């Protein structure tokens, strides 16, 4: 995956500094609100990239059904709990076309092969 250019990194830093200033204006000196505001924003940015837990659970259920309960890679029966969504391309998100449901062992192998581990 390509890294940000220096120009893009500077733009991201400027956005982050602007956001920090806006948060500080809203929460003032209230440390509890500061913590909660940061946490809320962090989670929403994560959902932008990964989808919500409910969306991922529905995708897992659909994948389990379409794969007849088998790991997409080794074809072993998937565990009732702990099967994992494997994205072919992380930047393309958790979509039906970009994922397969796999066992933990196969997920680790797939990530290592892609250079993520």
GROMACS .gro file of N, CA and C in nm:
model
  351
    1UNK      N    1   0.085  -0.117   0.000
    1UNK     CA    2   0.000   0.000   0.000
    1UNK      C    3   0.090   0.124   0.000
    2UNK      N    4   0.059   0.217  -0.086
    2UNK     CA    5   0.138   0.339  -0.096
    2UNK      C    6   0.119   0.425   0.028
    3UNK      N    7   0.225   0.492   0.067
    3UNK     CA    8   0.215   0.582   0.181
    3UNK      C    9   0.177   0.721   0.132
    4UNK      N   10   0.140   0.807   0.225
    4UNK     CA   11   0.104   0.943   0.189
    4UNK      C   12   0.225   1.021   0.140
    5UNK      N   13   0.202   1.105   0.045
    5UNK     CA   14   0.309   1.196   0.002
    5UNK      C   15   0.330   1.299   0.113
    6UNK      N   16   0.441   1.369   0.107
    6UNK     CA   17   0.466   1.474   0.206
    6UNK      C   18   0.355   1.579   0.204
    7UNK      N   19   0.308   1.612   0.085
    7UNK     CA   20   0.200   1.712   0.071
    7UNK      C   21   0.071   1.661   0.136
    8UNK      N   22   0.037   1.534   0.112
    8UNK     CA   23  -0.083   1.478   0.172
    8UNK      C   24  -0.069   1.467   0.323
    9UNK      N   25   0.049   1.432   0.370
    9UNK     CA   26   0.073   1.422   0.515
    9UNK      C   27   0.054   1.559   0.580
   10UNK      N   28   0.105   1.662   0.517
   10UNK     CA   29   0.089   1.799   0.570
   10UNK      C   30  -0.060   1.837   0.573
   11UNK      N   31  -0.133   1.802   0.469
   11UNK     CA   32  -0.277   1.831   0.465
   11UNK      C   33  -0.349   1.756   0.577
   12UNK      N   34  -0.313   1.630   0.599
   12UNK     CA   35  -0.376   1.550   0.705
   12UNK      C   36  -0.346   1.611   0.842
   13UNK      N   37  -0.224   1.655   0.863
   13UNK     CA   38  -0.187   1.717   0.990
   13UNK      C   39  -0.267   1.845   1.012
   14UNK      N   40  -0.285   1.922   0.906
   14UNK     CA   41  -0.364   2.046   0.917
   14UNK      C   42  -0.509   2.014   0.954
   15UNK      N   43  -0.566   1.910   0.892
   15UNK     CA   44  -0.703   1.870   0.925
   15UNK      C   45  -0.712   1.827   1.070
   16UNK      N   46  -0.614   1.748   1.113
   16UNK     CA   47  -0.613   1.700   1.251
   16UNK      C   48  -0.602   1.816   1.350
   17UNK      N   49  -0.517   1.910   1.323
   17UNK     CA   50  -0.502   2.026   1.412
   17UNK      C   51  -0.630   2.109   1.416
   18UNK      N   52  -0.695   2.125   1.300
   18UNK     CA   53  -0.821   2.199   1.297
   18UNK      C   54  -0.926   2.125   1.380
   19UNK      N   55  -0.933   1.994   1.365
   19UNK     CA   56  -1.030   1.915   1.441
   19UNK      C   57  -1.003   1.923   1.591
   20UNK      N   58  -0.877   1.913   1.629
   20UNK     CA   59  -0.842   1.925   1.771
   20UNK      C   60  -0.887   2.060   1.827
   21UNK      N   61  -0.867   2.165   1.749
   21UNK     CA   62  -0.910   2.298   1.793
   21UNK      C   63  -1.061   2.308   1.808
   22UNK      N   64  -1.133   2.250   1.714
   22UNK     CA   65  -1.279   2.252   1.722
   22UNK      C   66  -1.330   2.172   1.840
   23UNK      N   67  -1.268   2.058   1.866
   23UNK     CA   68  -1.307   1.978   1.983
   23UNK      C   69  -1.282   2.057   2.110
   24UNK      N   70  -1.165   2.120   2.120
   24UNK     CA   71  -1.131   2.198   2.240
   24UNK      C   72  -1.232   2.311   2.262
   25UNK      N   73  -1.277   2.373   2.155
   25UNK     CA   74  -1.376   2.480   2.166
   25UNK      C   75  -1.508   2.426   2.220
   26UNK      N   76  -1.547   2.309   2.177
   26UNK     CA   77  -1.674   2.250   2.219
   26UNK      C   78  -1.670   2.202   2.364
   27UNK      N   79  -1.560   2.134   2.402
   27UNK     CA   80  -1.558   2.070   2.535
   27UNK      C   81  -1.498   2.157   2.643
   28UNK      N   82  -1.426   2.260   2.605
   28UNK     CA   83  -1.363   2.346   2.706
   28UNK      C   84  -1.265   2.269   2.792
   29UNK      N   85  -1.277   2.284   2.923
   29UNK     CA   86  -1.185   2.219   3.017
   29UNK      C   87  -1.237   2.085   3.070
   30UNK      N   88  -1.350   2.040   3.020
   30UNK     CA   89  -1.412   1.917   3.069
   30UNK      C   90  -1.341   1.795   3.012
   31UNK      N   91  -1.256   1.734   3.092
   31UNK     CA   92  -1.175   1.620   3.046
   31UNK      C   93  -1.261   1.499   3.012
   32UNK      N   94  -1.370   1.479   3.085
   32UNK     CA   95  -1.458   1.367   3.054
   32UNK      C   96  -1.521   1.384   2.915
   33UNK      N   97  -1.568   1.505   2.887
   33UNK     CA   98  -1.626   1.532   2.754
   33UNK      C   99  -1.521   1.519   2.646
   34UNK      N  100  -1.398   1.564   2.674
   34UNK     CA  101  -1.289   1.552   2.578
   34UNK      C  102  -1.266   1.406   2.542
   35UNK      N  103  -1.257   1.321   2.645
   35UNK     CA  104  -1.238   1.179   2.622
   35UNK      C  105  -1.352   1.121   2.539
   36UNK      N  106  -1.476   1.152   2.577
   36UNK     CA  107  -1.591   1.097   2.507
   36UNK      C  108  -1.600   1.149   2.363
   37UNK      N  109  -1.570   1.276   2.343
   37UNK     CA  110  -1.574   1.333   2.208
   37UNK      C  111  -1.470   1.267   2.118
   38UNK      N  112  -1.348   1.252   2.167
   38UNK     CA  113  -1.243   1.185   2.089
   38UNK      C  114  -1.284   1.041   2.057
   39UNK      N  115  -1.335   0.970   2.158
   39UNK     CA  116  -1.375   0.831   2.138
   39UNK      C  117  -1.484   0.821   2.032
   40UNK      N  118  -1.583   0.910   2.039
   40UNK     CA  119  -1.693   0.909   1.944
   40UNK      C  120  -1.642   0.931   1.802
   41UNK      N  121  -1.557   1.029   1.784
   41UNK     CA  122  -1.503   1.060   1.650
   41UNK      C  123  -1.418   0.945   1.600
   42UNK      N  124  -1.334   0.890   1.685
   42UNK     CA  125  -1.249   0.777   1.647
   42UNK      C  126  -1.334   0.660   1.596
   43UNK      N  127  -1.439   0.624   1.671
   43UNK     CA  128  -1.523   0.512   1.631
   43UNK      C  129  -1.593   0.539   1.499
   44UNK      N  130  -1.641   0.662   1.478
   44UNK     CA  131  -1.711   0.693   1.353
   44UNK      C  132  -1.615   0.686   1.235
   45UNK      N  133  -1.492   0.730   1.252
   45UNK     CA  134  -1.393   0.717   1.144
   45UNK      C  135  -1.362   0.570   1.117
   46UNK      N  136  -1.356   0.490   1.222
   46UNK     CA  137  -1.335   0.346   1.205
   46UNK      C  138  -1.452   0.284   1.129
   47UNK      N  139  -1.575   0.324   1.163
   47UNK     CA  140  -1.692   0.271   1.094
   47UNK      C  141  -1.691   0.311   0.946
   48UNK      N  142  -1.639   0.431   0.914
   48UNK     CA  143  -1.628   0.472   0.774
   48UNK      C  144  -1.543   0.373   0.695
   49UNK      N  145  -1.440   0.321   0.758
   49UNK     CA  146  -1.349   0.228   0.690
   49UNK      C  147  -1.396   0.083   0.699
   50UNK      N  148  -1.445   0.041   0.814
   50UNK     CA  149  -1.473  -0.100   0.839
   50UNK      C  150  -1.621  -0.136   0.841
   51UNK      N  151  -1.708  -0.036   0.843
   51UNK     CA  152  -1.850  -0.064   0.863
   51UNK      C  153  -1.876  -0.083   1.012
   52UNK      N  154  -2.001  -0.089   1.048
   52UNK     CA  155  -2.037  -0.107   1.189
   52UNK      C  156  -2.029  -0.256   1.224
   53UNK      N  157  -2.021  -0.286   1.353
   53UNK     CA  158  -2.022  -0.427   1.393
   53UNK      C  159  -2.146  -0.501   1.341
   54UNK      N  160  -2.260  -0.435   1.341
   54UNK     CA  161  -2.383  -0.498   1.290
   54UNK      C  162  -2.370  -0.529   1.141
   55UNK      N  163  -2.315  -0.437   1.064
   55UNK     CA  164  -2.296  -0.460   0.921
   55UNK      C  165  -2.202  -0.579   0.897
   56UNK      N  166  -2.094  -0.585   0.974
   56UNK     CA  167  -1.999  -0.696   0.957
   56UNK      C  168  -2.061  -0.829   1.001
   57UNK      N  169  -2.141  -0.828   1.106
   57UNK     CA  170  -2.206  -0.952   1.152
   57UNK      C  171  -2.303  -1.003   1.044
   58UNK      N  172  -2.379  -0.912   0.982
   58UNK     CA  173  -2.471  -0.953   0.875
   58UNK      C  174  -2.393  -1.009   0.757
   59UNK      N  175  -2.281  -0.948   0.725
   59UNK     CA  176  -2.198  -0.998   0.616
   59UNK      C  177  -2.143  -1.137   0.649
   60UNK      N  178  -2.097  -1.155   0.772
   60UNK     CA  179  -2.049  -1.287   0.815
   60UNK      C  180  -2.159  -1.392   0.801
   61UNK      N  181  -2.279  -1.359   0.844
   61UNK     CA  182  -2.391  -1.453   0.835
   61UNK      C  183  -2.419  -1.490   0.689
   62UNK      N  184  -2.418  -1.390   0.601
   62UNK     CA  185  -2.442  -1.416   0.459
   62UNK      C  186  -2.330  -1.500   0.399
   63UNK      N  187  -2.207  -1.471   0.436
   63UNK     CA  188  -2.093  -1.549   0.385
   63UNK      C  189  -2.099  -1.693   0.434
   64UNK      N  190  -2.131  -1.710   0.561
   64UNK     CA  191  -2.141  -1.846   0.618
   64UNK      C  192  -2.243  -1.927   0.538
   65UNK      N  193  -2.356  -1.864   0.508
   65UNK     CA  194  -2.462  -1.932   0.433
   65UNK      C  195  -2.415  -1.964   0.290
   66UNK      N  196  -2.357  -1.865   0.222
   66UNK     CA  197  -2.316  -1.886   0.083
   66UNK      C  198  -2.200  -1.985   0.072
   67UNK      N  199  -2.118  -1.996   0.176
   67UNK     CA  200  -2.005  -2.090   0.176
   67UNK      C  201  -2.043  -2.223   0.240
   68UNK      N  202  -2.172  -2.240   0.270
   68UNK     CA  203  -2.224  -2.363   0.330
   68UNK      C  204  -2.151  -2.401   0.459
   69UNK      N  205  -2.111  -2.298   0.537
   69UNK     CA  206  -2.049  -2.321   0.667
   69UNK      C  207  -1.905  -2.367   0.661
   70UNK      N  208  -1.841  -2.353   0.545
   70UNK     CA  209  -1.703  -2.400   0.528
   70UNK      C  210  -1.607  -2.283   0.511
   71UNK      N  211  -1.486  -2.300   0.562
   71UNK     CA  212  -1.380  -2.201   0.540
   71UNK      C  213  -1.356  -2.189   0.391
   72UNK      N  214  -1.348  -2.067   0.341
   72UNK     CA  215  -1.328  -2.043   0.198
   72UNK      C  216  -1.192  -2.094   0.150
   73UNK      N  217  -1.097  -2.110   0.240
   73UNK     CA  218  -0.962  -2.150   0.199
   73UNK      C  219  -0.934  -2.299   0.219
   74UNK      N  220  -0.958  -2.350   0.337
   74UNK     CA  221  -0.923  -2.491   0.364
   74UNK      C  222  -1.043  -2.585   0.356
   75UNK      N  223  -1.162  -2.528   0.342
   75UNK     CA  224  -1.286  -2.604   0.331
   75UNK      C  225  -1.325  -2.682   0.457
   76UNK      N  226  -1.260  -2.654   0.570
   76UNK     CA  227  -1.298  -2.716   0.697
   76UNK      C  228  -1.423  -2.646   0.749
   77UNK      N  229  -1.504  -2.715   0.828
   77UNK     CA  230  -1.621  -2.649   0.888
   77UNK      C  231  -1.578  -2.530   0.973
   78UNK      N  232  -1.648  -2.419   0.956
   78UNK     CA  233  -1.618  -2.299   1.034
   78UNK      C  234  -1.668  -2.315   1.176
   79UNK      N  235  -1.595  -2.261   1.274
   79UNK     CA  236  -1.644  -2.266   1.411
   79UNK      C  237  -1.768  -2.178   1.425
   80UNK      N  238  -1.854  -2.212   1.519
   80UNK     CA  239  -1.974  -2.131   1.543
   80UNK      C  240  -1.937  -1.988   1.581
   81UNK      N  241  -1.831  -1.973   1.660
   81UNK     CA  242  -1.781  -1.841   1.699
   81UNK      C  243  -1.633  -1.834   1.662
   82UNK      N  244  -1.593  -1.720   1.610
   82UNK     CA  245  -1.451  -1.701   1.582
   82UNK      C  246  -1.413  -1.708   1.435
   83UNK      N  247  -1.508  -1.734   1.345
   83UNK     CA  248  -1.478  -1.726   1.203
   83UNK      C  249  -1.450  -1.579   1.171
   84UNK      N  250  -1.363  -1.554   1.074
   84UNK     CA  251  -1.317  -1.417   1.048
   84UNK      C  252  -1.338  -1.377   0.903
   85UNK      N  253  -1.376  -1.251   0.884
   85UNK     CA  254  -1.388  -1.197   0.749
   85UNK      C  255  -1.249  -1.159   0.700
   86UNK      N  256  -1.213  -1.211   0.586
   86UNK     CA  257  -1.084  -1.181   0.523
   86UNK      C  258  -1.110  -1.092   0.403
   87UNK      N  259  -1.049  -0.973   0.403
   87UNK     CA  260  -1.063  -0.881   0.290
   87UNK      C  261  -0.952  -0.907   0.190
   88UNK      N  262  -0.987  -0.915   0.064
   88UNK     CA  263  -0.887  -0.933  -0.040
   88UNK      C  264  -0.800  -0.808  -0.052
   89UNK      N  265  -0.866  -0.692  -0.049
   89UNK     CA  266  -0.797  -0.562  -0.051
   89UNK      C  267  -0.853  -0.480   0.064
   90UNK      N  268  -0.771  -0.452   0.164
   90UNK     CA  269  -0.817  -0.381   0.284
   90UNK      C  270  -0.886  -0.250   0.249
   91UNK      N  271  -0.833  -0.176   0.156
   91UNK     CA  272  -0.889  -0.045   0.125
   91UNK      C  273  -1.027  -0.052   0.060
   92UNK      N  274  -1.067  -0.169   0.012
   92UNK     CA  275  -1.199  -0.183  -0.050
   92UNK      C  276  -1.308  -0.216   0.051
   93UNK      N  277  -1.270  -0.232   0.177
   93UNK     CA  278  -1.368  -0.248   0.285
   93UNK      C  279  -1.430  -0.385   0.295
   94UNK      N  280  -1.528  -0.393   0.382
   94UNK     CA  281  -1.600  -0.518   0.409
   94UNK      C  282  -1.726  -0.522   0.323
   95UNK      N  283  -1.711  -0.574   0.203
   95UNK     CA  284  -1.823  -0.591   0.112
   95UNK      C  285  -1.832  -0.737   0.073
   96UNK      N  286  -1.945  -0.776   0.018
   96UNK     CA  287  -1.963  -0.916  -0.024
   96UNK      C  288  -1.859  -0.956  -0.129
   97UNK      N  289  -1.828  -0.867  -0.220
   97UNK     CA  290  -1.732  -0.900  -0.327
   97UNK      C  291  -1.588  -0.899  -0.281
   98UNK      N  292  -1.559  -0.830  -0.170
   98UNK     CA  293  -1.420  -0.813  -0.126
   98UNK      C  294  -1.383  -0.901  -0.007
   99UNK      N  295  -1.472  -0.991   0.033
   99UNK     CA  296  -1.444  -1.071   0.151
   99UNK      C  297  -1.473  -1.219   0.130
  100UNK      N  298  -1.412  -1.296   0.218
  100UNK     CA  299  -1.444  -1.438   0.231
  100UNK      C  300  -1.440  -1.469   0.379
  101UNK      N  301  -1.517  -1.568   0.422
  101UNK     CA  302  -1.519  -1.607   0.562
  101UNK      C  303  -1.424  -1.724   0.580
  102UNK      N  304  -1.332  -1.710   0.675
  102UNK     CA  305  -1.228  -1.809   0.693
  102UNK      C  306  -1.208  -1.843   0.841
  103UNK      N  307  -1.143  -1.954   0.866
  103UNK     CA  308  -1.105  -1.989   1.003
  103UNK      C  309  -0.986  -1.901   1.043
  104UNK      N  310  -0.959  -1.896   1.172
  104UNK     CA  311  -0.851  -1.811   1.223
  104UNK      C  312  -0.717  -1.846   1.161
  105UNK      N  313  -0.685  -1.973   1.153
  105UNK     CA  314  -0.557  -2.018   1.099
  105UNK      C  315  -0.538  -1.973   0.954
  106UNK      N  316  -0.640  -1.992   0.873
  106UNK     CA  317  -0.632  -1.950   0.733
  106UNK      C  318  -0.623  -1.798   0.720
  107UNK      N  319  -0.691  -1.726   0.810
  107UNK     CA  320  -0.684  -1.580   0.807
  107UNK      C  321  -0.542  -1.532   0.833
  108UNK      N  322  -0.477  -1.592   0.932
  108UNK     CA  323  -0.338  -1.556   0.962
  108UNK      C  324  -0.248  -1.584   0.843
  109UNK      N  325  -0.266  -1.698   0.779
  109UNK     CA  326  -0.184  -1.733   0.662
  109UNK      C  327  -0.208  -1.636   0.547
  110UNK      N  328  -0.335  -1.602   0.522
  110UNK     CA  329  -0.369  -1.510   0.412
  110UNK      C  330  -0.309  -1.372   0.437
  111UNK      N  331  -0.316  -1.323   0.560
  111UNK     CA  332  -0.258  -1.192   0.591
  111UNK      C  333  -0.107  -1.193   0.577
  112UNK      N  334  -0.043  -1.303   0.620
  112UNK     CA  335   0.103  -1.314   0.608
  112UNK      C  336   0.143  -1.313   0.460
  113UNK      N  337   0.069  -1.384   0.376
  113UNK     CA  338   0.098  -1.388   0.233
  113UNK      C  339   0.084  -1.250   0.169
  114UNK      N  340  -0.009  -1.169   0.219
  114UNK     CA  341  -0.029  -1.034   0.167
  114UNK      C  342   0.065  -0.933   0.229
  115UNK      N  343   0.142  -0.976   0.326
  115UNK     CA  344   0.237  -0.886   0.391
  115UNK      C  345   0.178  -0.802   0.501
  116UNK      N  346   0.060  -0.839   0.556
  116UNK     CA  347  -0.004  -0.763   0.662
  116UNK      C  348   0.043  -0.808   0.801
  117UNK      N  349   0.092  -0.928   0.810
  117UNK     CA  350   0.128  -0.982   0.944
  117UNK      C  351   0.272  -0.951   0.979
   0.00000   0.00000   0.00000
